[in-house]
Amino acid sequence: APNSYSVEDTKQLYDLAYSLGCKGITIYRDGSRSEQVLSLPTESEQAVDPSVTTVPLTADGGVVANVEGRLQTSGKYFKKKRPDVLYGATYRKDTPLGKAFITINDDPADHVATEMFVNIGKAGSDVYAANEALGRAITLYLRDSNNPNKEAELVKHFSGIGGSNSVGFGSRRILSVPDAIAKSLIEHSETFPMRQTAFDEWASGQELAAEDLEIRSQNPNHQALRAYSIAKDWCPECHQHTLIHTGGCYECEACGYSKC
């Protein structure tokens, strides 16, 4: 009922329910509680807030961009609906917390990861809960982010995260669960058959100029993400950000400086 409903109006409503033969009646007056589930927006709430930035999407979920490539700020944000069927793979990785089963499912439209599940330990444990939350957070990022290099960003930031323990040796060494996620993304991009098939079909039907092939090869979604897992530092010799740690030594990709 509206906020202006009086006691007399309520009495008449009860009498009407009785005369109609209702078995029961519930009355709720708008504004009688600080929080409510039933309400109508006011005219001021319906007005567009100029401080809110929204991202318009096309019918297939793509972002509408202007000629400068920047997002327009008019329209409404629409959450992409998850298809009924998604195809992916599950990777088993040994981590300091135990065996992790990391499932990566791809978006069938652009063959980029759209959701991830991280399962470690038994259901009900703190380890299971924390890593389930991690998988959900990554899924939210993968679904809603318009960054075309979102997989590369995950690999870049998750690779090398470590704690007090590690598992494995050499290239198979895993420092933590996030490090295992980064390695799974790399393996997925390099070995998942549907990605390779999709790219081959696309390339076979295109006649590309040299600059188009170069741009395509630079897209991390269609090349190995392994390069993004290598952490770089400043070289003390040439002072460039090209110093990498490999084989137990530090080597500079620019000037050749090395230290073991």
GROMACS .gro file of N, CA and C in nm, residues 88-212:
model
  375
   88GLY      N    1   3.583  -2.705  -2.261
   88GLY     CA    2   3.711  -2.671  -2.201
   88GLY      C    3   3.787  -2.795  -2.161
   89ALA      N    4   3.878  -2.779  -2.066
   89ALA     CA    5   3.962  -2.890  -2.021
   89ALA      C    6   3.993  -2.869  -1.874
   90THR      N    7   4.022  -2.979  -1.806
   90THR     CA    8   4.060  -2.977  -1.665
   90THR      C    9   4.205  -3.022  -1.653
   91TYR      N   10   4.285  -2.945  -1.579
   91TYR     CA   11   4.428  -2.971  -1.563
   91TYR      C   12   4.458  -3.004  -1.417
   92ARG      N   13   4.529  -3.113  -1.397
   92ARG     CA   14   4.569  -3.153  -1.262
   92ARG      C   15   4.710  -3.103  -1.236
   93LYS      N   16   4.725  -3.024  -1.131
   93LYS     CA   17   4.854  -2.967  -1.095
   93LYS      C   18   4.883  -2.996  -0.948
   94ASP      N   19   5.005  -3.038  -0.921
   94ASP     CA   20   5.050  -3.056  -0.784
   94ASP      C   21   5.093  -2.920  -0.729
   95THR      N   22   5.035  -2.881  -0.617
   95THR     CA   23   5.066  -2.752  -0.555
   95THR      C   24   5.108  -2.775  -0.410
   96PRO      N   25   5.165  -2.674  -0.344
   96PRO     CA   26   5.200  -2.690  -0.201
   96PRO      C   27   5.081  -2.722  -0.112
   97LEU      N   28   4.958  -2.697  -0.160
   97LEU     CA   29   4.839  -2.727  -0.081
   97LEU      C   30   4.775  -2.860  -0.118
   98GLY      N   31   4.833  -2.930  -0.214
   98GLY     CA   32   4.777  -3.057  -0.259
   98GLY      C   33   4.747  -3.053  -0.407
   99LYS      N   34   4.684  -3.160  -0.456
   99LYS     CA   35   4.649  -3.169  -0.598
   99LYS      C   36   4.537  -3.070  -0.630
  100ALA      N   37   4.559  -2.988  -0.730
  100ALA     CA   38   4.459  -2.891  -0.774
  100ALA      C   39   4.403  -2.936  -0.908
  101PHE      N   40   4.272  -2.929  -0.921
  101PHE     CA   41   4.204  -2.958  -1.047
  101PHE      C   42   4.147  -2.827  -1.099
  102ILE      N   43   4.208  -2.775  -1.206
  102ILE     CA   44   4.176  -2.643  -1.259
  102ILE      C   45   4.105  -2.662  -1.393
  103THR      N   46   3.978  -2.622  -1.399
  103THR     CA   47   3.897  -2.635  -1.519
  103THR      C   48   3.887  -2.499  -1.588
  104ILE      N   49   3.919  -2.495  -1.716
  104ILE     CA   50   3.913  -2.373  -1.797
  104ILE      C   51   3.818  -2.398  -1.913
  105ASN      N   52   3.710  -2.320  -1.920
  105ASN     CA   53   3.615  -2.330  -2.030
  105ASN      C   54   3.625  -2.206  -2.118
  106ASP      N   55   3.613  -2.226  -2.248
  106ASP     CA   56   3.630  -2.119  -2.346
  106ASP      C   57   3.497  -2.064  -2.393
  107ASP      N   58   3.499  -1.936  -2.431
  107ASP     CA   59   3.385  -1.873  -2.497
  107ASP      C   60   3.383  -1.921  -2.641
  108PRO      N   61   3.272  -1.980  -2.688
  108PRO     CA   62   3.271  -2.033  -2.825
  108PRO      C   63   3.280  -1.924  -2.931
  109ALA      N   64   3.254  -1.798  -2.895
  109ALA     CA   65   3.256  -1.690  -2.994
  109ALA      C   66   3.398  -1.650  -3.031
  110ASP      N   67   3.485  -1.632  -2.931
  110ASP     CA   68   3.620  -1.586  -2.961
  110ASP      C   69   3.729  -1.681  -2.911
  111HIS      N   70   3.689  -1.795  -2.855
  111HIS     CA   71   3.784  -1.898  -2.809
  111HIS      C   72   3.884  -1.840  -2.710
  112VAL      N   73   3.833  -1.765  -2.614
  112VAL     CA   74   3.911  -1.713  -2.503
  112VAL      C   75   3.845  -1.762  -2.374
  113ALA      N   76   3.925  -1.788  -2.272
  113ALA     CA   77   3.870  -1.840  -2.146
  113ALA      C   78   3.760  -1.749  -2.094
  114THR      N   79   3.647  -1.809  -2.053
  114THR     CA   80   3.536  -1.732  -2.000
  114THR      C   81   3.497  -1.771  -1.859
  115GLU      N   82   3.546  -1.885  -1.811
  115GLU     CA   83   3.520  -1.924  -1.673
  115GLU      C   84   3.625  -2.024  -1.627
  116MET      N   85   3.644  -2.028  -1.493
  116MET     CA   86   3.745  -2.116  -1.435
  116MET      C   87   3.695  -2.169  -1.301
  117PHE      N   88   3.725  -2.297  -1.277
  117PHE     CA   89   3.693  -2.361  -1.150
  117PHE      C   90   3.822  -2.416  -1.090
  118VAL      N   91   3.845  -2.387  -0.964
  118VAL     CA   92   3.966  -2.432  -0.894
  118VAL      C   93   3.923  -2.516  -0.775
  119ASN      N   94   3.954  -2.645  -0.778
  119ASN     CA   95   3.916  -2.737  -0.671
  119ASN      C   96   4.040  -2.797  -0.607
  120ILE      N   97   4.052  -2.777  -0.476
  120ILE     CA   98   4.161  -2.835  -0.397
  120ILE      C   99   4.104  -2.879  -0.264
  121GLY      N  100   4.139  -2.999  -0.222
  121GLY     CA  101   4.095  -3.047  -0.092
  121GLY      C  102   3.952  -3.095  -0.094
  122LYS      N  103   3.902  -3.124   0.026
  122LYS     CA  104   3.767  -3.176   0.041
  122LYS      C  105   3.669  -3.062   0.064
  123ALA      N  106   3.546  -3.081   0.016
  123ALA     CA  107   3.442  -2.981   0.035
  123ALA      C  108   3.419  -2.957   0.184
  124GLY      N  109   3.408  -2.832   0.222
  124GLY     CA  110   3.388  -2.796   0.362
  124GLY      C  111   3.514  -2.747   0.430
  125SER      N  112   3.630  -2.771   0.368
  125SER     CA  113   3.755  -2.725   0.428
  125SER      C  114   3.782  -2.580   0.388
  126ASP      N  115   3.868  -2.514   0.465
  126ASP     CA  116   3.902  -2.375   0.436
  126ASP      C  117   3.979  -2.363   0.305
  127VAL      N  118   4.065  -2.461   0.276
  127VAL     CA  119   4.141  -2.459   0.151
  127VAL      C  120   4.047  -2.467   0.033
  128TYR      N  121   3.948  -2.556   0.040
  128TYR     CA  122   3.850  -2.570  -0.068
  128TYR      C  123   3.772  -2.441  -0.088
  129ALA      N  124   3.727  -2.381   0.023
  129ALA     CA  125   3.646  -2.260   0.013
  129ALA      C  126   3.726  -2.144  -0.046
  130ALA      N  127   3.851  -2.127  -0.001
  130ALA     CA  128   3.933  -2.015  -0.049
  130ALA      C  129   3.960  -2.026  -0.198
  131ASN      N  130   3.988  -2.148  -0.246
  131ASN     CA  131   4.020  -2.163  -0.388
  131ASN      C  132   3.895  -2.165  -0.475
  132GLU      N  133   3.782  -2.204  -0.420
  132GLU     CA  134   3.657  -2.190  -0.495
  132GLU      C  135   3.626  -2.041  -0.515
  133ALA      N  136   3.650  -1.961  -0.410
  133ALA     CA  137   3.629  -1.817  -0.422
  133ALA      C  138   3.726  -1.757  -0.525
  134LEU      N  139   3.851  -1.806  -0.528
  134LEU     CA  140   3.948  -1.758  -0.625
  134LEU      C  141   3.901  -1.787  -0.767
  135GLY      N  142   3.849  -1.907  -0.789
  135GLY     CA  143   3.797  -1.942  -0.921
  135GLY      C  144   3.679  -1.856  -0.962
  136ARG      N  145   3.590  -1.826  -0.866
  136ARG     CA  146   3.475  -1.741  -0.898
  136ARG      C  147   3.518  -1.599  -0.931
  137ALA      N  148   3.616  -1.547  -0.857
  137ALA     CA  149   3.665  -1.412  -0.884
  137ALA      C  150   3.728  -1.403  -1.023
  138ILE      N  151   3.806  -1.505  -1.061
  138ILE     CA  152   3.867  -1.507  -1.194
  138ILE      C  153   3.758  -1.515  -1.301
  139THR      N  154   3.653  -1.593  -1.275
  139THR     CA  155   3.544  -1.606  -1.371
  139THR      C  156   3.474  -1.472  -1.392
  140LEU      N  157   3.451  -1.398  -1.283
  140LEU     CA  158   3.388  -1.266  -1.297
  140LEU      C  159   3.474  -1.175  -1.385
  141TYR      N  160   3.605  -1.181  -1.365
  141TYR     CA  161   3.696  -1.098  -1.446
  141TYR      C  162   3.692  -1.141  -1.592
  142LEU      N  163   3.696  -1.272  -1.617
  142LEU     CA  164   3.698  -1.321  -1.755
  142LEU      C  165   3.569  -1.288  -1.829
  143ARG      N  166   3.456  -1.291  -1.759
  143ARG     CA  167   3.328  -1.267  -1.826
  143ARG      C  168   3.301  -1.118  -1.851
  144ASP      N  169   3.338  -1.033  -1.755
  144ASP     CA  170   3.299  -0.893  -1.763
  144ASP      C  171   3.408  -0.802  -1.816
  145SER      N  172   3.533  -0.847  -1.818
  145SER     CA  173   3.640  -0.759  -1.864
  145SER      C  174   3.639  -0.747  -2.015
  146ASN      N  175   3.658  -0.624  -2.063
  146ASN     CA  176   3.667  -0.599  -2.206
  146ASN      C  177   3.813  -0.591  -2.253
  147ASN      N  178   3.905  -0.628  -2.165
  147ASN     CA  179   4.046  -0.628  -2.201
  147ASN      C  180   4.074  -0.744  -2.297
  148PRO      N  181   4.119  -0.717  -2.420
  148PRO     CA  182   4.144  -0.827  -2.514
  148PRO      C  183   4.260  -0.916  -2.472
  149ASN      N  184   4.343  -0.867  -2.379
  149ASN     CA  185   4.459  -0.945  -2.333
  149ASN      C  186   4.439  -0.996  -2.191
  150LYS      N  187   4.316  -1.029  -2.155
  150LYS     CA  188   4.287  -1.065  -2.016
  150LYS      C  189   4.357  -1.194  -1.973
  151GLU      N  190   4.374  -1.289  -2.064
  151GLU     CA  191   4.445  -1.411  -2.028
  151GLU      C  192   4.591  -1.379  -1.999
  152ALA      N  193   4.651  -1.295  -2.083
  152ALA     CA  194   4.791  -1.257  -2.062
  152ALA      C  195   4.808  -1.182  -1.931
  153GLU      N  196   4.710  -1.100  -1.893
  153GLU     CA  197   4.718  -1.026  -1.767
  153GLU      C  198   4.716  -1.122  -1.648
  154LEU      N  199   4.632  -1.225  -1.656
  154LEU     CA  200   4.628  -1.324  -1.548
  154LEU      C  201   4.760  -1.398  -1.537
  155VAL      N  202   4.815  -1.440  -1.650
  155VAL     CA  203   4.943  -1.512  -1.649
  155VAL      C  204   5.053  -1.422  -1.594
  156LYS      N  205   5.053  -1.296  -1.636
  156LYS     CA  206   5.157  -1.203  -1.593
  156LYS      C  207   5.155  -1.180  -1.443
  157HIS      N  208   5.035  -1.167  -1.385
  157HIS     CA  209   5.025  -1.134  -1.243
  157HIS      C  210   5.027  -1.256  -1.153
  158PHE      N  211   4.989  -1.373  -1.205
  158PHE     CA  212   4.984  -1.493  -1.121
  158PHE      C  213   5.114  -1.572  -1.124
  159SER      N  214   5.190  -1.560  -1.232
  159SER     CA  215   5.315  -1.636  -1.243
  159SER      C  216   5.416  -1.589  -1.139
  160GLY      N  217   5.481  -1.687  -1.075
  160GLY     CA  218   5.586  -1.654  -0.981
  160GLY      C  219   5.540  -1.624  -0.840
  161ILE      N  220   5.408  -1.618  -0.816
  161ILE     CA  221   5.361  -1.598  -0.678
  161ILE      C  222   5.394  -1.724  -0.598
  162GLY      N  223   5.466  -1.707  -0.490
  162GLY     CA  224   5.509  -1.822  -0.411
  162GLY      C  225   5.500  -1.797  -0.263
  163GLY      N  226   5.512  -1.904  -0.189
  163GLY     CA  227   5.509  -1.897  -0.044
  163GLY      C  228   5.629  -1.968   0.015
  164SER      N  229   5.608  -2.036   0.125
  164SER     CA  230   5.719  -2.102   0.194
  164SER      C  231   5.758  -2.234   0.130
  165ASN      N  232   5.669  -2.295   0.050
  165ASN     CA  233   5.698  -2.425  -0.011
  165ASN      C  234   5.673  -2.420  -0.161
  166SER      N  235   5.728  -2.519  -0.230
  166SER     CA  236   5.704  -2.534  -0.372
  166SER      C  237   5.703  -2.683  -0.405
  167VAL      N  238   5.654  -2.716  -0.526
  167VAL     CA  239   5.644  -2.855  -0.569
  167VAL      C  240   5.706  -2.867  -0.707
  168GLY      N  241   5.786  -2.971  -0.729
  168GLY     CA  242   5.843  -2.997  -0.860
  168GLY      C  243   5.976  -2.927  -0.881
  169PHE      N  244   6.034  -2.951  -0.998
  169PHE     CA  245   6.166  -2.896  -1.032
  169PHE      C  246   6.163  -2.840  -1.173
  170GLY      N  247   6.254  -2.746  -1.198
  170GLY     CA  248   6.270  -2.690  -1.332
  170GLY      C  249   6.144  -2.621  -1.381
  171SER      N  250   6.111  -2.647  -1.508
  171SER     CA  251   5.995  -2.583  -1.569
  171SER      C  252   5.864  -2.634  -1.510
  172ARG      N  253   5.867  -2.749  -1.441
  172ARG     CA  254   5.747  -2.806  -1.380
  172ARG      C  255   5.730  -2.763  -1.235
  173ARG      N  256   5.816  -2.677  -1.189
  173ARG     CA  257   5.807  -2.630  -1.051
  173ARG      C  258   5.687  -2.538  -1.034
  174ILE      N  259   5.607  -2.563  -0.931
  174ILE     CA  260   5.488  -2.483  -0.902
  174ILE      C  261   5.504  -2.424  -0.763
  175LEU      N  262   5.495  -2.294  -0.755
  175LEU     CA  263   5.521  -2.223  -0.630
  175LEU      C  264   5.396  -2.208  -0.544
  176SER      N  265   5.278  -2.204  -0.606
  176SER     CA  266   5.154  -2.179  -0.532
  176SER      C  267   5.037  -2.212  -0.622
  177VAL      N  268   4.915  -2.198  -0.569
  177VAL     CA  269   4.796  -2.221  -0.650
  177VAL      C  270   4.785  -2.117  -0.762
  178PRO      N  271   4.806  -1.987  -0.736
  178PRO     CA  272   4.803  -1.892  -0.848
  178PRO      C  273   4.906  -1.924  -0.956
  179ASP      N  274   5.024  -1.971  -0.915
  179ASP     CA  275   5.125  -2.009  -1.013
  179ASP      C  276   5.076  -2.128  -1.095
  180ALA      N  277   5.005  -2.222  -1.032
  180ALA     CA  278   4.948  -2.336  -1.104
  180ALA      C  279   4.840  -2.291  -1.202
  181ILE      N  280   4.763  -2.189  -1.165
  181ILE     CA  281   4.661  -2.135  -1.255
  181ILE      C  282   4.727  -2.074  -1.379
  182ALA      N  283   4.835  -1.999  -1.358
  182ALA     CA  284   4.906  -1.939  -1.472
  182ALA      C  285   4.959  -2.047  -1.565
  183LYS      N  286   5.017  -2.152  -1.510
  183LYS     CA  287   5.071  -2.260  -1.593
  183LYS      C  288   4.958  -2.334  -1.666
  184SER      N  289   4.843  -2.347  -1.603
  184SER     CA  290   4.729  -2.412  -1.668
  184SER      C  291   4.679  -2.328  -1.786
  185LEU      N  292   4.675  -2.196  -1.769
  185LEU     CA  293   4.634  -2.108  -1.879
  185LEU      C  294   4.731  -2.119  -1.997
  186ILE      N  295   4.861  -2.126  -1.966
  186ILE     CA  296   4.960  -2.141  -2.071
  186ILE      C  297   4.941  -2.274  -2.145
  187GLU      N  298   4.924  -2.380  -2.069
  187GLU     CA  299   4.905  -2.512  -2.130
  187GLU      C  300   4.776  -2.516  -2.211
  188HIS      N  301   4.673  -2.451  -2.161
  188HIS     CA  302   4.544  -2.450  -2.230
  188HIS      C  303   4.556  -2.378  -2.365
  189SER      N  304   4.627  -2.266  -2.366
  189SER     CA  305   4.641  -2.189  -2.490
  189SER      C  306   4.724  -2.263  -2.593
  190GLU      N  307   4.814  -2.349  -2.547
  190GLU     CA  308   4.904  -2.419  -2.640
  190GLU      C  309   4.853  -2.555  -2.685
  191THR      N  310   4.767  -2.619  -2.606
  191THR     CA  311   4.733  -2.759  -2.636
  191THR      C  312   4.584  -2.784  -2.657
  192PHE      N  313   4.496  -2.691  -2.617
  192PHE     CA  314   4.352  -2.721  -2.628
  192PHE      C  315   4.315  -2.732  -2.775
  193PRO      N  316   4.266  -2.848  -2.820
  193PRO     CA  317   4.246  -2.873  -2.963
  193PRO      C  318   4.150  -2.774  -3.030
  194MET      N  319   4.042  -2.737  -2.963
  194MET     CA  320   3.943  -2.651  -3.027
  194MET      C  321   3.999  -2.513  -3.057
  195ARG      N  322   4.093  -2.466  -2.976
  195ARG     CA  323   4.157  -2.336  -3.005
  195ARG      C  324   4.242  -2.346  -3.130
  196GLN      N  325   4.320  -2.452  -3.139
  196GLN     CA  326   4.407  -2.467  -3.254
  196GLN      C  327   4.327  -2.484  -3.382
  197THR      N  328   4.218  -2.561  -3.375
  197THR     CA  329   4.134  -2.581  -3.492
  197THR      C  330   4.069  -2.452  -3.537
  198ALA      N  331   4.019  -2.374  -3.441
  198ALA     CA  332   3.953  -2.248  -3.475
  198ALA      C  333   4.049  -2.151  -3.541
  199PHE      N  334   4.170  -2.144  -3.488
  199PHE     CA  335   4.267  -2.052  -3.547
  199PHE      C  336   4.310  -2.098  -3.687
  200ASP      N  337   4.328  -2.229  -3.707
  200ASP     CA  338   4.367  -2.280  -3.838
  200ASP      C  339   4.257  -2.253  -3.941
  201GLU      N  340   4.129  -2.273  -3.901
  201GLU     CA  341   4.019  -2.248  -3.993
  201GLU      C  342   4.011  -2.100  -4.029
  202TRP      N  343   4.034  -2.015  -3.930
  202TRP     CA  344   4.031  -1.871  -3.957
  202TRP      C  345   4.144  -1.831  -4.051
  203ALA      N  346   4.264  -1.881  -4.026
  203ALA     CA  347   4.380  -1.843  -4.106
  203ALA      C  348   4.369  -1.896  -4.250
  204SER      N  349   4.311  -2.014  -4.267
  204SER     CA  350   4.301  -2.072  -4.401
  204SER      C  351   4.205  -1.994  -4.490
  205GLY      N  352   4.109  -1.926  -4.431
  205GLY     CA  353   4.012  -1.851  -4.509
  205GLY      C  354   4.045  -1.705  -4.526
  206GLN      N  355   4.164  -1.664  -4.486
  206GLN     CA  356   4.202  -1.523  -4.493
  206GLN      C  357   4.322  -1.504  -4.584
  207GLU      N  358   4.321  -1.391  -4.653
  207GLU     CA  359   4.437  -1.348  -4.730
  207GLU      C  360   4.487  -1.221  -4.662
  208LEU      N  361   4.591  -1.235  -4.582
  208LEU     CA  362   4.636  -1.127  -4.497
  208LEU      C  363   4.764  -1.064  -4.551
  209ALA      N  364   4.769  -0.933  -4.533
  209ALA     CA  365   4.892  -0.862  -4.565
  209ALA      C  366   4.994  -0.888  -4.456
  210ALA      N  367   5.119  -0.849  -4.481
  210ALA     CA  368   5.226  -0.876  -4.386
  210ALA      C  369   5.201  -0.808  -4.253
  211GLU      N  370   5.152  -0.682  -4.258
  211GLU     CA  371   5.128  -0.611  -4.131
  211GLU      C  372   5.012  -0.672  -4.054
  212ASP      N  373   4.912  -0.728  -4.127
  212ASP     CA  374   4.801  -0.794  -4.058
  212ASP      C  375   4.847  -0.920  -3.988
   0.00000   0.00000   0.00000
